[in-house]
Amino acid sequence: MKKILLMLMLSLTAGTTARAQYISNGKIEFERKTNLRMSLNYEMTDEQKNSDWFKLMIDKLPQHLISTFTLDFDQDHSVYWFVKDAESGMPMMFGGKGPARENIVRTDFKENNFVAEKKIYETNFLVTDSTRKLKWKIEDEIRVIAGYPCRKAVTTICDSVVIVAFYTDQIMVSGGPESINGLPGMILGMAVPRLYTTWFATKVDLVEFEEPKLKESKKGKKVTYSELESELSKSLKDWGNYGITTIWWAML
């Protein structure tokens, strides 16, 4: 009987170990979903929201704007890049893509720096900076995302913009969507409530890292994150909530 129990325990342990995949390179597909109506309702002025034009158009909008991004990574590098928008039928007059919403972020984990290509209105920015040092609070909640158990963590940017993330230590790279990182594993889920937006991994492919063939921007205004925030704060100070959300998007 003791031998049978021992064999059963070993079998269960082996099964658990087999299911746990500890990886350090691969490709992650993220779905980014923005609640379009709530976002516009926050960004527009009271005068705009009370106009007949806005009331007519808001009912024609889809509830969500959905985009796909890919993160290619290994222990030394990652590249996060925009793939496509889902067909939404959204009128172009609403500027659906918005500022800094098709970012390309190249991170060098060995050198602890990154370059983010961001288009904000008519200006291309090349944000070159050291990897971010965010203060995370790790919590007990666990959620399974793309087949991986992920633990909840919370931080803030721009003093008050909360970021809720779910990371897995089974992917042994401290990366994530956009330039958000710094946790003991890969971020597979993220939410920014004040932007009414979530990022969730839909699949993880275990493949060798290969630099995606993207057109790298050679032209752009080189800035650090603090310089970008300062410049946008000055130029958008009279833009109300729309200007504020533009800064929040740019700081991701």
Coordinates of C-alpha atoms in Angstrom, one line a residue:
M1 CA 0.0 0.0 0.0
K2 CA 2.8 2.4 0.9
K3 CA 4.5 1.7 -2.5
I4 CA 1.2 2.4 -4.3
L5 CA 0.7 5.7 -2.4
L6 CA 4.3 6.7 -3.2
M7 CA 3.9 6.0 -6.9
L8 CA 0.7 7.9 -7.0
M9 CA 2.3 11.0 -5.3
L10 CA 5.2 10.8 -7.7
S11 CA 2.9 10.6 -10.7
L12 CA 0.9 13.6 -9.5
T13 CA 4.1 15.6 -8.9
A14 CA 5.4 14.7 -12.4
G15 CA 2.1 15.7 -14.0
T16 CA 2.2 19.1 -12.3
T17 CA 5.8 19.7 -13.3
A18 CA 5.0 18.7 -16.9
R19 CA 2.2 21.2 -17.1
A20 CA 4.4 24.1 -15.8
Q21 CA 6.3 25.6 -18.7
Y22 CA 9.2 27.8 -17.7
I23 CA 10.3 29.6 -20.9
S24 CA 12.6 32.6 -21.8
N25 CA 11.8 33.2 -25.4
G26 CA 8.7 33.3 -27.6
K27 CA 6.0 35.3 -29.2
I28 CA 2.9 36.7 -27.5
E29 CA -0.2 38.0 -29.2
F30 CA -2.1 40.7 -27.3
E31 CA -5.6 42.0 -27.8
R32 CA -6.0 45.6 -26.8
K33 CA -9.6 46.7 -26.2
T34 CA -10.8 50.2 -25.5
N35 CA -14.3 51.1 -24.5
L36 CA -14.8 53.7 -27.1
R37 CA -18.0 55.3 -26.0
M38 CA -16.8 55.7 -22.4
S39 CA -13.5 57.1 -23.5
L40 CA -15.1 59.7 -25.8
N41 CA -17.6 60.6 -23.2
Y42 CA -14.7 61.4 -20.8
E43 CA -12.6 63.3 -23.4
M44 CA -15.3 65.5 -24.9
T45 CA -16.4 68.8 -23.3
D46 CA -20.0 69.2 -22.0
E47 CA -20.7 71.5 -25.0
Q48 CA -19.5 68.8 -27.5
K49 CA -21.5 66.1 -25.7
N50 CA -24.7 68.1 -25.7
S51 CA -24.4 68.8 -29.5
D52 CA -26.9 67.2 -31.8
W53 CA -23.9 66.0 -33.9
F54 CA -22.3 64.1 -31.0
K55 CA -25.6 62.5 -29.9
L56 CA -26.2 61.3 -33.5
M57 CA -22.7 59.9 -34.0
I58 CA -22.1 58.3 -30.6
D59 CA -25.0 55.9 -31.2
K60 CA -23.3 54.8 -34.5
L61 CA -20.0 53.9 -32.8
P62 CA -19.1 50.4 -31.8
Q63 CA -18.8 49.8 -28.1
H64 CA -15.1 48.8 -28.3
L65 CA -12.1 49.5 -30.5
I66 CA -10.0 46.3 -30.7
S67 CA -6.4 46.1 -31.9
T68 CA -3.8 43.4 -32.1
F69 CA -0.2 43.7 -31.0
T70 CA 2.7 41.2 -30.9
L71 CA 5.5 40.9 -28.4
D72 CA 8.6 39.0 -29.6
F73 CA 11.1 38.3 -26.8
D74 CA 14.0 36.5 -25.3
Q75 CA 16.0 37.1 -22.2
D76 CA 18.0 39.9 -23.9
H77 CA 15.5 41.7 -26.1
S78 CA 11.9 42.3 -26.8
V79 CA 10.0 44.1 -29.6
Y80 CA 6.4 45.1 -29.1
W81 CA 4.6 46.2 -32.2
F82 CA 1.2 47.1 -33.7
V83 CA -0.3 44.5 -36.1
K84 CA -3.8 45.6 -37.0
D85 CA -7.1 47.2 -35.9
A86 CA -10.2 45.1 -36.0
E87 CA -12.9 46.3 -38.5
S88 CA -15.0 48.6 -36.4
G89 CA -16.9 50.8 -38.8
M90 CA -15.9 53.8 -36.8
P91 CA -16.2 57.2 -38.6
M92 CA -12.8 58.7 -39.3
M93 CA -13.9 62.0 -37.8
F94 CA -13.5 60.5 -34.4
G95 CA -9.8 59.9 -34.9
G96 CA -10.1 56.3 -33.9
K97 CA -6.5 55.3 -33.7
G98 CA -5.6 58.3 -31.6
P99 CA -2.2 59.6 -30.5
A100 CA 0.5 57.0 -29.5
R101 CA -1.7 54.0 -30.1
E102 CA 0.4 52.2 -32.8
N103 CA 3.6 52.2 -30.8
I104 CA 6.7 50.2 -31.5
V105 CA 8.8 49.5 -28.4
R106 CA 12.2 47.9 -28.6
T107 CA 13.7 46.9 -25.2
D108 CA 17.3 45.8 -24.5
F109 CA 17.2 43.9 -21.2
K110 CA 21.0 43.5 -21.0
E111 CA 21.6 47.2 -21.4
N112 CA 18.5 48.2 -19.4
N113 CA 17.2 50.6 -22.0
F114 CA 14.5 50.9 -24.7
V115 CA 13.5 53.0 -27.7
A116 CA 9.8 53.6 -28.3
E117 CA 8.4 55.0 -31.6
K118 CA 5.4 57.1 -30.9
K119 CA 3.4 59.2 -33.4
I120 CA 1.5 62.0 -31.5
Y121 CA -0.6 64.0 -34.0
E122 CA 1.9 65.2 -36.7
T123 CA 5.1 64.6 -34.7
N124 CA 7.1 61.4 -34.6
F125 CA 8.9 60.9 -31.3
L126 CA 11.7 58.5 -30.6
V127 CA 11.5 58.0 -26.8
T128 CA 15.0 56.7 -25.7
D129 CA 15.3 56.0 -22.0
S130 CA 16.4 53.5 -19.4
T131 CA 13.9 50.8 -18.6
R132 CA 11.3 52.0 -16.3
K133 CA 11.5 51.7 -12.5
L134 CA 7.9 51.4 -11.5
K135 CA 6.9 50.8 -7.9
W136 CA 4.7 47.7 -8.0
K137 CA 2.5 46.3 -5.2
I138 CA 2.1 42.6 -5.7
E139 CA -1.2 41.1 -4.5
D140 CA -2.7 37.6 -3.9
E141 CA -5.2 37.4 -6.7
I142 CA -4.4 34.8 -9.4
R143 CA -5.9 34.7 -12.9
V144 CA -5.2 32.3 -15.8
I145 CA -4.3 34.1 -19.0
A146 CA -3.4 32.3 -22.2
G147 CA -3.0 29.1 -20.1
Y148 CA -0.6 30.7 -17.6
P149 CA -1.3 31.4 -14.0
C150 CA -0.8 35.1 -13.4
R151 CA -0.5 37.1 -10.2
K152 CA -2.0 40.6 -9.8
A153 CA 0.2 43.7 -9.3
V154 CA -0.6 47.4 -9.2
T155 CA 1.4 50.5 -10.0
T156 CA 0.8 54.1 -11.1
I157 CA 2.2 56.5 -13.7
C158 CA 1.7 60.2 -14.1
D159 CA 1.2 60.4 -10.3
S160 CA -2.4 59.0 -10.3
V161 CA -3.0 56.8 -13.3
V162 CA -3.4 53.3 -12.0
I163 CA -2.1 50.3 -13.9
V164 CA -3.3 46.8 -13.0
A165 CA -1.2 44.0 -14.3
F166 CA -1.2 40.2 -14.2
Y167 CA 2.2 38.6 -14.7
T168 CA 3.5 35.0 -14.8
D169 CA 6.8 33.8 -13.5
Q170 CA 6.6 30.9 -15.9
I171 CA 7.8 33.3 -18.5
M172 CA 11.2 34.3 -17.1
V173 CA 11.4 37.7 -18.8
S174 CA 10.5 41.0 -17.0
G175 CA 8.5 42.4 -19.9
G176 CA 5.0 43.3 -21.0
P177 CA 2.9 45.5 -23.3
E178 CA 4.1 48.9 -24.3
S179 CA 7.1 49.9 -22.0
I180 CA 5.5 48.5 -18.9
N181 CA 7.7 46.0 -17.1
G182 CA 9.6 45.5 -13.9
L183 CA 7.8 42.5 -12.4
P184 CA 9.3 39.0 -11.7
G185 CA 7.9 37.6 -14.9
M186 CA 6.1 38.5 -18.1
I187 CA 2.9 40.7 -18.0
L188 CA 0.1 38.8 -19.9
G189 CA -2.8 41.0 -18.8
M190 CA -3.0 44.8 -18.1
A191 CA -5.7 47.3 -17.5
V192 CA -5.6 51.1 -17.3
P193 CA -9.1 52.1 -16.0
R194 CA -8.7 55.8 -16.7
L195 CA -8.1 55.0 -20.3
Y196 CA -10.9 52.4 -20.4
T197 CA -8.5 50.0 -22.0
T198 CA -7.2 46.5 -21.4
W199 CA -4.4 44.4 -22.9
F200 CA -4.7 40.6 -22.7
A201 CA -2.6 37.9 -24.2
T202 CA -4.6 35.6 -26.5
K203 CA -1.8 33.1 -27.2
V204 CA 1.8 32.4 -26.4
D205 CA 4.0 30.6 -29.0
L206 CA 7.2 29.0 -27.8
V207 CA 9.5 30.1 -30.7
E208 CA 13.1 31.4 -30.9
F209 CA 13.4 35.1 -30.9
E210 CA 13.7 36.7 -34.3
E211 CA 13.7 40.4 -34.9
P212 CA 10.5 41.2 -36.7
K213 CA 11.0 42.9 -40.1
L214 CA 9.6 46.3 -39.2
K215 CA 10.4 49.6 -40.8
E216 CA 12.5 51.3 -38.1
S217 CA 11.9 55.0 -37.9
K218 CA 15.1 56.9 -38.6
K219 CA 13.5 60.3 -38.3
G220 CA 11.9 61.5 -35.1
K221 CA 12.3 63.9 -32.2
K222 CA 14.5 62.1 -29.7
V223 CA 13.3 62.6 -26.1
T224 CA 13.3 60.9 -22.7
Y225 CA 9.9 60.1 -21.0
S226 CA 10.2 63.1 -18.7
E227 CA 11.0 65.4 -21.7
L228 CA 8.1 64.1 -23.6
E229 CA 5.7 64.5 -20.7
S230 CA 7.0 68.1 -20.1
E231 CA 6.6 69.0 -23.8
L232 CA 3.1 67.6 -24.1
S233 CA 1.9 69.2 -20.8
K234 CA 2.9 72.6 -22.2
S235 CA 1.4 72.2 -25.6
L236 CA -1.8 70.5 -24.5
K237 CA -2.6 72.5 -21.3
D238 CA -5.7 74.1 -22.9
W239 CA -7.1 70.9 -24.4
G240 CA -9.0 69.7 -21.4
N241 CA -9.6 66.0 -20.8
Y242 CA -8.6 65.2 -24.4
G243 CA -5.2 66.7 -23.8
I244 CA -4.8 64.8 -20.5
T245 CA -5.6 61.4 -22.0
T246 CA -3.2 62.1 -24.8
I247 CA -0.4 62.5 -22.2
W248 CA -1.5 59.3 -20.5
W249 CA -1.4 57.3 -23.7
A250 CA 2.0 58.8 -24.5
M251 CA 3.4 57.7 -21.1
L252 CA 2.6 54.0 -21.6

